Short mmCIF file of C-alpha atoms in Angstrom, two decimals:
data_model
loop_
_atom_site.label_atom_id
_atom_site.label_comp_id
_atom_site.label_asym_id
_atom_site.label_seq_id
_atom_site.Cartn_x
_atom_site.Cartn_y
_atom_site.Cartn_z
CA UNK A 1 181.97 46.63 -28.55
CA UNK A 2 180.28 49.77 -29.63
CA UNK A 3 176.96 49.38 -31.73
CA UNK A 4 176.86 50.07 -35.48
CA UNK A 5 175.45 53.50 -34.92
CA UNK A 6 178.04 54.24 -32.46
CA UNK A 7 180.74 53.20 -34.76
CA UNK A 8 179.35 55.28 -37.55
CA UNK A 9 179.37 58.38 -35.07
CA UNK A 10 182.90 57.83 -34.10
CA UNK A 11 183.86 57.58 -37.78
CA UNK A 12 182.08 60.64 -38.67
CA UNK A 13 183.64 62.46 -35.76
CA UNK A 14 186.99 61.50 -36.92
CA UNK A 15 186.21 62.76 -40.41
CA UNK A 16 185.01 66.07 -39.15
CA UNK A 17 188.13 66.26 -36.72
CA UNK A 18 190.35 65.68 -39.89
CA UNK A 19 188.55 68.39 -41.92
CA UNK A 20 188.75 70.80 -39.05
CA UNK A 21 192.28 70.29 -38.49
CA UNK A 22 193.18 70.52 -42.26
CA UNK A 23 191.35 73.85 -42.24
CA UNK A 24 193.07 75.13 -39.27
CA UNK A 25 196.47 74.20 -40.94
CA UNK A 26 195.57 76.00 -44.07
CA UNK A 27 194.34 79.18 -42.02
CA UNK A 28 197.78 79.07 -40.14
CA UNK A 29 199.69 78.78 -43.31
CA UNK A 30 197.85 81.89 -44.58
CA UNK A 31 198.37 83.82 -41.71
CA UNK A 32 202.05 83.29 -42.02
CA UNK A 33 202.27 80.62 -39.04
CA UNK A 34 200.61 83.03 -36.41
CA UNK A 35 198.38 80.22 -34.84
CA UNK A 36 199.36 79.21 -31.47
CA UNK A 37 200.01 75.43 -30.91
CA UNK A 38 196.71 73.57 -30.14
CA UNK A 39 196.63 72.53 -26.55
CA UNK A 40 196.63 68.71 -25.75
CA UNK A 41 193.32 67.68 -24.21
CA UNK A 42 192.32 63.95 -23.92
CA UNK A 43 188.88 63.07 -24.52
CA UNK A 44 186.75 60.02 -23.42
CA UNK A 45 186.44 57.68 -26.33
CA UNK A 46 186.09 53.75 -26.81
CA UNK A 47 187.75 51.33 -29.20
CA UNK A 48 190.92 53.30 -30.03
CA UNK A 49 193.64 51.29 -31.53
CA UNK A 50 196.80 51.42 -29.38
CA UNK A 51 195.17 53.19 -26.38
CA UNK A 52 197.41 51.09 -24.09
CA UNK A 53 200.32 53.39 -24.97
CA UNK A 54 198.97 56.04 -22.74
CA UNK A 55 199.57 53.92 -19.62
CA UNK A 56 203.12 54.92 -20.30
CA UNK A 57 202.31 58.63 -20.42
CA UNK A 58 203.06 59.18 -16.44
CA UNK A 59 206.44 57.50 -16.74
CA UNK A 60 207.26 59.51 -20.04
CA UNK A 61 206.55 62.72 -18.15
CA UNK A 62 208.55 61.54 -15.05
CA UNK A 63 211.41 60.96 -17.00
CA UNK A 64 211.36 64.45 -18.48
CA UNK A 65 210.03 64.02 -21.94
CA UNK A 66 208.74 67.57 -21.79
CA UNK A 67 211.29 69.05 -19.67
CA UNK A 68 214.03 71.47 -20.85
CA UNK A 69 212.71 71.17 -24.50
CA UNK A 70 211.50 74.82 -24.62
CA UNK A 71 215.00 75.94 -23.45
CA UNK A 72 216.70 74.35 -26.48
CA UNK A 73 214.02 74.01 -29.03
CA UNK A 74 211.68 76.36 -30.93
CA UNK A 75 209.34 75.95 -33.85
CA UNK A 76 207.19 78.54 -35.67
CA UNK A 77 203.72 79.24 -34.51
CA UNK A 78 201.47 76.50 -36.17
CA UNK A 79 198.85 74.10 -34.98
CA UNK A 80 201.37 71.49 -33.86
CA UNK A 81 203.50 72.93 -31.16
CA UNK A 82 206.56 71.33 -29.28
CA UNK A 83 204.91 69.28 -26.75
CA UNK A 84 202.65 67.50 -29.54
CA UNK A 85 205.71 66.81 -31.61
CA UNK A 86 207.70 65.34 -28.86
CA UNK A 87 204.71 63.31 -27.54
CA UNK A 88 204.04 62.06 -30.89
CA UNK A 89 207.77 60.65 -31.43
CA UNK A 90 207.39 59.19 -27.91
CA UNK A 91 204.10 57.60 -28.84
CA UNK A 92 205.56 56.20 -32.04
CA UNK A 93 208.37 54.41 -30.27
CA UNK A 94 206.03 52.73 -27.71
CA UNK A 95 203.62 51.60 -30.65
CA UNK A 96 206.78 50.16 -32.22
CA UNK A 97 206.45 52.72 -35.28
CA UNK A 98 209.89 52.43 -36.61
CA UNK A 99 210.10 55.22 -39.07
CA UNK A 100 208.08 58.36 -40.05
CA UNK A 101 207.01 56.68 -43.40
CA UNK A 102 205.32 53.90 -41.47
CA UNK A 103 202.96 56.69 -39.93
CA UNK A 104 201.35 57.09 -43.24
CA UNK A 105 199.50 53.67 -42.64
CA UNK A 106 198.04 54.70 -39.35
CA UNK A 107 194.60 56.06 -38.97
CA UNK A 108 195.23 59.72 -38.43
CA UNK A 109 192.01 60.43 -36.41
CA UNK A 110 192.46 57.43 -34.04
CA UNK A 111 196.06 58.27 -33.40
CA UNK A 112 195.26 61.81 -32.81
CA UNK A 113 193.08 60.57 -29.82
CA UNK A 114 196.17 59.19 -28.38
CA UNK A 115 197.86 62.54 -28.98
CA UNK A 116 195.15 64.69 -27.44
CA UNK A 117 194.40 66.35 -30.80
CA UNK A 118 191.90 65.74 -33.61
CA UNK A 119 194.42 64.09 -35.82
CA UNK A 120 198.31 63.69 -36.21
CA UNK A 121 200.15 65.59 -38.57
CA UNK A 122 200.87 64.49 -42.03
CA UNK A 123 204.18 62.91 -42.53
CA UNK A 124 205.39 65.73 -44.80
CA UNK A 125 204.46 68.19 -41.93
CA UNK A 126 206.22 66.09 -39.44
CA UNK A 127 209.34 65.89 -41.68
CA UNK A 128 209.33 69.68 -41.87
CA UNK A 129 209.05 70.41 -38.33
CA UNK A 130 211.85 67.79 -37.43
CA UNK A 131 214.13 69.39 -39.96
CA UNK A 132 213.62 72.76 -38.06
CA UNK A 133 214.27 71.01 -34.85
CA UNK A 134 217.45 69.44 -36.04
CA UNK A 135 218.94 72.45 -37.82
CA UNK A 136 221.26 73.60 -34.88
CA UNK A 137 223.70 70.86 -34.25
CA UNK A 138 224.59 69.83 -30.70
CA UNK A 139 221.04 70.52 -29.20
CA UNK A 140 220.14 66.87 -28.75
CA UNK A 141 223.35 66.40 -26.88
CA UNK A 142 222.52 69.51 -24.60
CA UNK A 143 219.08 67.91 -23.81
CA UNK A 144 220.53 64.59 -23.31
CA UNK A 145 222.85 66.03 -20.87
CA UNK A 146 220.06 67.94 -18.93
CA UNK A 147 218.08 64.74 -18.83
CA UNK A 148 220.99 62.54 -17.77
CA UNK A 149 221.78 64.80 -15.01
CA UNK A 150 217.99 64.22 -13.66
CA UNK A 151 218.34 60.43 -14.30
CA UNK A 152 221.77 60.14 -12.48
CA UNK A 153 220.43 62.05 -9.39
CA UNK A 154 217.50 59.66 -9.49
CA UNK A 155 219.61 56.54 -9.63
CA UNK A 156 221.86 57.99 -7.07
CA UNK A 157 223.16 55.39 -4.62
CA UNK A 158 225.65 55.68 -1.64
CA UNK A 159 228.19 55.17 -4.25
CA UNK A 160 227.74 55.91 -7.81
CA UNK A 161 228.20 52.96 -10.25
CA UNK A 162 228.28 53.29 -14.13
CA UNK A 163 228.42 50.56 -16.89
CA UNK A 164 230.33 51.38 -20.11
CA UNK A 165 230.36 49.37 -23.30
CA UNK A 166 230.53 49.68 -26.99
CA UNK A 167 228.05 48.40 -29.48
CA UNK A 168 229.00 47.79 -33.00
CA UNK A 169 226.56 48.76 -35.81
CA UNK A 170 227.76 46.67 -39.03
CA UNK A 171 227.08 48.52 -42.23
CA UNK A 172 226.50 46.31 -45.43
CA UNK A 173 225.61 49.26 -47.79
CA UNK A 174 227.79 50.24 -50.83
CA UNK A 175 227.30 53.63 -50.90
CA UNK A 176 229.41 54.88 -47.65
CA UNK A 177 233.09 53.86 -47.02
CA UNK A 178 233.01 53.46 -43.24
CA UNK A 179 236.19 52.05 -41.61
CA UNK A 180 236.30 48.49 -40.67
CA UNK A 181 235.87 47.13 -37.15
CA UNK A 182 236.66 43.74 -35.78
CA UNK A 183 233.49 41.78 -35.17
CA UNK A 184 234.54 39.15 -32.55
CA UNK A 185 231.79 36.55 -33.14
CA UNK A 186 232.40 36.48 -36.85
CA UNK A 187 236.03 36.74 -36.50
CA UNK A 188 236.53 39.32 -39.12
CA UNK A 189 236.72 42.83 -39.92
CA UNK A 190 233.51 44.72 -41.34
CA UNK A 191 232.44 48.24 -42.04
CA UNK A 192 230.70 49.56 -39.17
CA UNK A 193 230.37 52.32 -36.60
CA UNK A 194 230.54 51.99 -32.77
CA UNK A 195 228.19 53.47 -30.42
CA UNK A 196 229.64 53.92 -26.94
CA UNK A 197 227.03 53.67 -23.85
CA UNK A 198 226.97 54.53 -20.28
CA UNK A 199 224.20 52.63 -18.26
CA UNK A 200 223.03 52.32 -14.81
CA UNK A 201 223.26 48.94 -12.89
CA UNK A 202 219.51 48.52 -13.64
CA UNK A 203 220.33 48.93 -17.47
CA UNK A 204 218.98 52.54 -17.85
CA UNK A 205 220.81 54.43 -20.38
CA UNK A 206 222.56 57.79 -19.51
CA UNK A 207 224.57 58.43 -22.55
CA UNK A 208 225.28 57.28 -26.10
CA UNK A 209 227.58 58.74 -28.53
CA UNK A 210 228.84 57.39 -32.03
CA UNK A 211 232.26 56.90 -33.20
CA UNK A 212 232.59 56.39 -36.92
CA UNK A 213 236.34 56.20 -36.58
CA UNK A 214 236.93 54.04 -33.46
CA UNK A 215 240.17 53.66 -31.40
CA UNK A 216 238.86 51.33 -29.08
CA UNK A 217 237.10 51.27 -25.47
CA UNK A 218 240.43 52.28 -23.68
CA UNK A 219 240.66 55.44 -26.00
CA UNK A 220 236.85 56.07 -25.54
CA UNK A 221 237.20 55.80 -21.83
CA UNK A 222 240.01 58.43 -21.52
CA UNK A 223 238.80 60.68 -24.06
CA UNK A 224 235.04 60.72 -24.02
CA UNK A 225 233.13 58.47 -21.41
CA UNK A 226 235.03 59.31 -18.11
CA UNK A 227 235.42 63.08 -18.91
CA UNK A 228 231.60 63.16 -19.50
CA UNK A 229 230.80 61.35 -16.19
CA UNK A 230 233.38 63.88 -14.46
CA UNK A 231 231.55 66.81 -15.72
CA UNK A 232 227.96 65.58 -15.31
CA UNK A 233 227.90 63.35 -12.29
CA UNK A 234 227.24 65.17 -9.11
CA UNK A 235 228.74 63.92 -5.76
CA UNK A 236 226.31 63.98 -2.90
CA UNK A 237 227.11 65.56 0.45
CA UNK A 238 227.00 62.10 2.11
CA UNK A 239 229.28 60.53 -0.39
CA UNK A 240 231.82 63.50 -0.04
CA UNK A 241 231.90 62.83 3.54
CA UNK A 242 232.82 59.29 3.18
CA UNK A 243 235.51 60.43 0.48
CA UNK A 244 237.07 62.83 2.85
CA UNK A 245 237.03 60.29 5.64
CA UNK A 246 238.53 57.39 3.72
CA UNK A 247 240.91 57.84 0.84
CA UNK A 248 240.05 54.45 -0.47
CA UNK A 249 236.53 55.60 -1.33
CA UNK A 250 236.27 56.60 -5.04
CA UNK A 251 234.28 59.32 -6.43
CA UNK A 252 232.34 56.80 -8.73
CA UNK A 253 233.13 53.22 -10.15
CA UNK A 254 233.26 52.42 -13.82
CA UNK A 255 232.54 48.70 -14.92
CA UNK A 256 233.41 47.60 -18.54
CA UNK A 257 234.56 44.27 -20.17
CA UNK A 258 237.96 42.96 -21.31
CA UNK A 259 238.25 45.32 -24.22
CA UNK A 260 239.03 48.11 -21.87
CA UNK A 261 241.58 46.34 -19.85
CA UNK A 262 244.62 48.70 -19.26
CA UNK A 263 246.69 48.66 -16.23
CA UNK A 264 247.70 52.08 -17.35
CA UNK A 265 244.25 53.36 -17.58
CA UNK A 266 243.29 51.78 -14.16
CA UNK A 267 246.20 53.73 -12.44
CA UNK A 268 245.33 57.03 -14.27
CA UNK A 269 241.68 56.83 -13.43
CA UNK A 270 242.56 56.14 -9.82
CA UNK A 271 244.55 59.21 -9.51
CA UNK A 272 241.28 61.13 -10.15
CA UNK A 273 239.50 58.92 -7.39
CA UNK A 274 237.79 56.81 -9.93
CA UNK A 275 237.72 53.15 -9.60
CA UNK A 276 237.35 50.28 -12.10
CA UNK A 277 236.20 46.87 -12.05
CA UNK A 278 237.09 44.53 -15.07
CA UNK A 279 237.79 41.07 -16.21
CA UNK A 280 241.52 40.19 -15.80
CA UNK A 281 242.69 39.81 -19.53
CA UNK A 282 245.83 37.80 -18.68
CA UNK A 283 245.29 35.63 -15.61
CA UNK A 284 248.17 33.64 -14.29
CA UNK A 285 248.06 30.08 -13.25
CA UNK A 286 245.05 28.67 -11.40
CA UNK A 287 244.66 29.25 -7.64
CA UNK A 288 244.38 26.18 -5.20
CA UNK A 289 240.53 25.18 -4.87
CA UNK A 290 241.30 25.38 -1.20
CA UNK A 291 241.36 29.12 -1.04
CA UNK A 292 237.81 29.52 -2.53
CA UNK A 293 234.71 29.83 0.02
CA UNK A 294 231.23 29.60 -0.70
CA UNK A 295 229.34 32.83 -0.23
CA UNK A 296 225.95 34.18 -0.99
CA UNK A 297 226.08 36.83 -3.55
CA UNK A 298 223.05 39.41 -3.94
CA UNK A 299 222.82 40.24 -7.68
CA UNK A 300 221.07 43.12 -9.25
CA UNK A 301 217.34 42.86 -8.69
CA UNK A 302 217.72 41.08 -5.36
CA UNK A 303 218.42 37.81 -6.48
CA UNK A 304 220.79 35.67 -4.44
CA UNK A 305 223.14 32.96 -5.77
CA UNK A 306 225.97 30.97 -4.19
CA UNK A 307 229.51 31.46 -5.44
CA UNK A 308 232.76 30.15 -4.60
CA UNK A 309 235.14 33.20 -4.38
CA UNK A 310 238.81 33.89 -3.44
CA UNK A 311 240.75 37.05 -3.24
CA UNK A 312 244.28 38.23 -3.47
CA UNK A 313 246.44 41.39 -4.07
CA UNK A 314 247.94 41.47 -7.53
CA UNK A 315 250.27 43.62 -9.58
CA UNK A 316 249.58 44.22 -13.41
CA UNK A 317 251.53 45.52 -16.31
CA UNK A 318 254.95 46.85 -16.44
CA UNK A 319 254.05 49.62 -14.02
CA UNK A 320 253.20 46.94 -11.44
CA UNK A 321 249.68 48.60 -10.61
CA UNK A 322 248.36 47.36 -7.41
CA UNK A 323 244.74 45.84 -7.67
CA UNK A 324 242.41 43.55 -5.99
CA UNK A 325 241.97 40.25 -7.78
CA UNK A 326 238.82 38.24 -7.07
CA UNK A 327 238.47 35.09 -8.37
CA UNK A 328 235.18 32.82 -9.03
CA UNK A 329 235.35 29.06 -9.23
CA UNK A 330 232.90 27.94 -11.87
CA UNK A 331 231.52 24.64 -12.93
CA UNK A 332 234.26 22.22 -14.25
CA UNK A 333 237.11 24.04 -12.23
CA UNK A 334 237.33 26.95 -14.51
CA UNK A 335 238.41 30.19 -12.81
CA UNK A 336 236.96 33.71 -13.73
CA UNK A 337 239.37 36.45 -12.61
CA UNK A 338 238.21 39.94 -11.77
CA UNK A 339 240.39 42.93 -11.04
CA UNK A 340 239.57 46.29 -9.22
CA UNK A 341 241.24 49.35 -7.89
CA UNK A 342 238.31 49.66 -5.40
CA UNK A 343 239.28 48.52 -1.92
CA UNK A 344 236.16 49.37 -0.34
CA UNK A 345 233.55 46.53 -0.70
CA UNK A 346 233.75 42.87 -0.07
CA UNK A 347 234.82 40.45 -2.68
CA UNK A 348 231.07 39.23 -3.24
CA UNK A 349 230.03 42.90 -3.80
CA UNK A 350 232.76 43.29 -6.47
CA UNK A 351 231.54 39.99 -8.01
CA UNK A 352 228.02 41.05 -7.99
CA UNK A 353 228.76 44.47 -9.70
CA UNK A 354 230.66 43.00 -12.49
CA UNK A 355 228.32 40.20 -13.14
CA UNK A 356 225.27 43.00 -13.18
CA UNK A 357 226.86 44.14 -16.40
CA UNK A 358 224.45 41.55 -18.04
CA UNK A 359 221.94 44.27 -17.64
CA UNK A 360 223.58 46.61 -20.29
CA UNK A 361 223.72 43.62 -22.61
CA UNK A 362 220.11 42.87 -22.07
CA UNK A 363 219.36 46.55 -22.76
CA UNK A 364 221.26 46.32 -26.09
CA UNK A 365 219.45 43.12 -26.89
CA UNK A 366 216.01 44.41 -26.12
CA UNK A 367 216.67 47.85 -28.02
CA UNK A 368 217.70 45.76 -31.06
CA UNK A 369 214.64 43.59 -30.95
CA UNK A 370 211.95 46.48 -30.31
CA UNK A 371 213.47 49.95 -31.24
CA UNK A 372 215.66 49.56 -34.20
CA UNK A 373 218.86 50.09 -32.30
CA UNK A 374 221.00 49.26 -35.31
CA UNK A 375 218.92 51.01 -37.81
CA UNK A 376 220.65 54.29 -39.25
CA UNK A 377 218.46 57.28 -38.60
CA UNK A 378 218.30 58.62 -42.07
CA UNK A 379 218.74 58.01 -45.74
CA UNK A 380 220.51 61.28 -46.13
CA UNK A 381 224.16 61.72 -47.40
CA UNK A 382 227.17 61.04 -45.06
CA UNK A 383 230.61 62.40 -45.08
CA UNK A 384 232.35 59.81 -42.72
CA UNK A 385 235.18 58.01 -44.63
CA UNK A 386 233.51 59.08 -48.09
CA UNK A 387 230.13 60.31 -49.32
CA UNK A 388 227.08 58.44 -50.14
CA UNK A 389 223.57 57.50 -48.70
CA UNK A 390 223.06 55.61 -45.52
CA UNK A 391 221.18 52.43 -45.67
CA UNK A 392 219.09 50.61 -42.79
CA UNK A 393 220.86 47.77 -41.12
CA UNK A 394 219.77 45.33 -38.65
CA UNK A 395 221.76 42.88 -36.44
CA UNK A 396 220.92 39.97 -33.87
CA UNK A 397 222.42 38.95 -30.69
CA UNK A 398 222.74 35.78 -28.88
CA UNK A 399 220.66 35.55 -25.42
CA UNK A 400 222.43 36.04 -22.24
CA UNK A 401 224.67 33.10 -20.74
CA UNK A 402 225.18 31.87 -17.24
CA UNK A 403 225.78 34.68 -14.46
CA UNK A 404 229.45 35.39 -14.27
CA UNK A 405 230.39 34.32 -17.69
CA UNK A 406 232.26 36.79 -19.87
CA UNK A 407 229.77 38.05 -22.68
CA UNK A 408 230.50 37.53 -26.13
CA UNK A 409 230.45 40.21 -28.73
CA UNK A 410 227.15 40.94 -30.53
CA UNK A 411 226.15 38.08 -33.12
CA UNK A 412 225.95 40.11 -36.29
CA UNK A 413 223.88 37.76 -38.59
CA UNK A 414 221.31 39.38 -40.48
CA UNK A 415 221.51 42.68 -42.29
CA UNK A 416 219.25 44.20 -44.94
CA UNK A 417 220.02 46.95 -47.32
#
C-alpha cells in the first residue's frame, strides 16, 4: 500500500490532470474543435481501482476493437478521439458498468488511468459523441459484418458449424405496444421482442439482430440468418475441394432447436448445400433397445462421455424428406431423437454437435447475468407497434440441464420497470 504522502501525491496528480483536461476541452471548444485527439499513453501507477480490466486489453485488440472503425465512423476533432471512446466503452463493459449514467459515480482520474488519459470524459460529453456516432443508421451492422468475417475465419474448422437460436426479451412497460410472443416456461403470451443470434460451437457470437414483429425461427432462418451466413461465411480452399469430391459434404451446417423444425426448410436448405441438425419434433414409436450401442462421444471442450446411440434413415413431412435419424437412449428408457440432412459424420459426431448447443444457451445466461442482455439500450421513443418510451427490463434463466436434454425456453421471472 502507498504511504500517506504517496497517496497525497497521487490525488494531487489526479486533480491536476482533471484541471488540465478541462482546460484542453475548453480550448478545443473555443477553437471550433480543431484539437487533434489525445494519444493513449499508459503510465506506471499504483493502487488504481479496477486495473485488472487492462489484462483483457490484448484480447480486445485481437478481437478487432479498434479495427475497421475509422472506415465507418468519424468524430469532430477534439480531445477524445475514436480510439479512446471505443476503448472506454469496452472497459465499461469489463468493469460491469451497465450504463453511461453509472459512470458519474466513478473516479474520473483513476478511470482515466485505465484509459491511458488524464481522465475520462464527462457523461454529457460521452453522450454527445455517441449521438454523433449513431447518427447514420446501419453503421453498426457494417462494423459487425466486418468483425464477424474476421471471427468466422478465426473459428474456421474443416467444416463450418453454426448455432442459431432466438432469445425473447419480455417487456413489462406501459408506454410501448409491442406485439405479444409466447413464453414457453410461463405458458402465456407477453409483450416482447426477439433477438436472433448466430454463435460458434464455443459460444462466441457472430450475429445478433432484433425482430420486434417475430414470425418464428423458421422464417428467421429463411429470410435472415441463412442468407447472412451465405453472404458472409467464406469457404476455404480445402473445404471446397471436399465439396467437389463428395456431393454429400455441405457448405456449412446450421444447428437449432425444435422451434425451427420444418422438413420443407430442411429440403430447401439442402438444395443450397446447407445441412441442418435438429431435434425430431414428432418422433414415432420407440426403437428396440437392442439397436442401441454404447459409444464414446467427445463433446465440445474435449469432454468425453458414454452414450447409447442408434441410427436409421427416416422420411419427414408430406414431402417425405429423407434424413438421418439418430436416437440417444437416456436414463429411464427415454429416447431423444435427432434428425439431420448431413450424411458425412458418424452418429456420435451428430449427437456431439447438437448437444454442444448448450454453449449458446450458456452464453445467453452469462450475458444476462453480467452484461444486461435483456436491458433495452435507451430511454428514447420507439415506433414499434406504437410510440412511447422504452423501459429497462431484466429476466432470469434456469441453469443448464443434463447433457443431451432438450433445453427449455428462458425463464422470465423478474422484470423491473
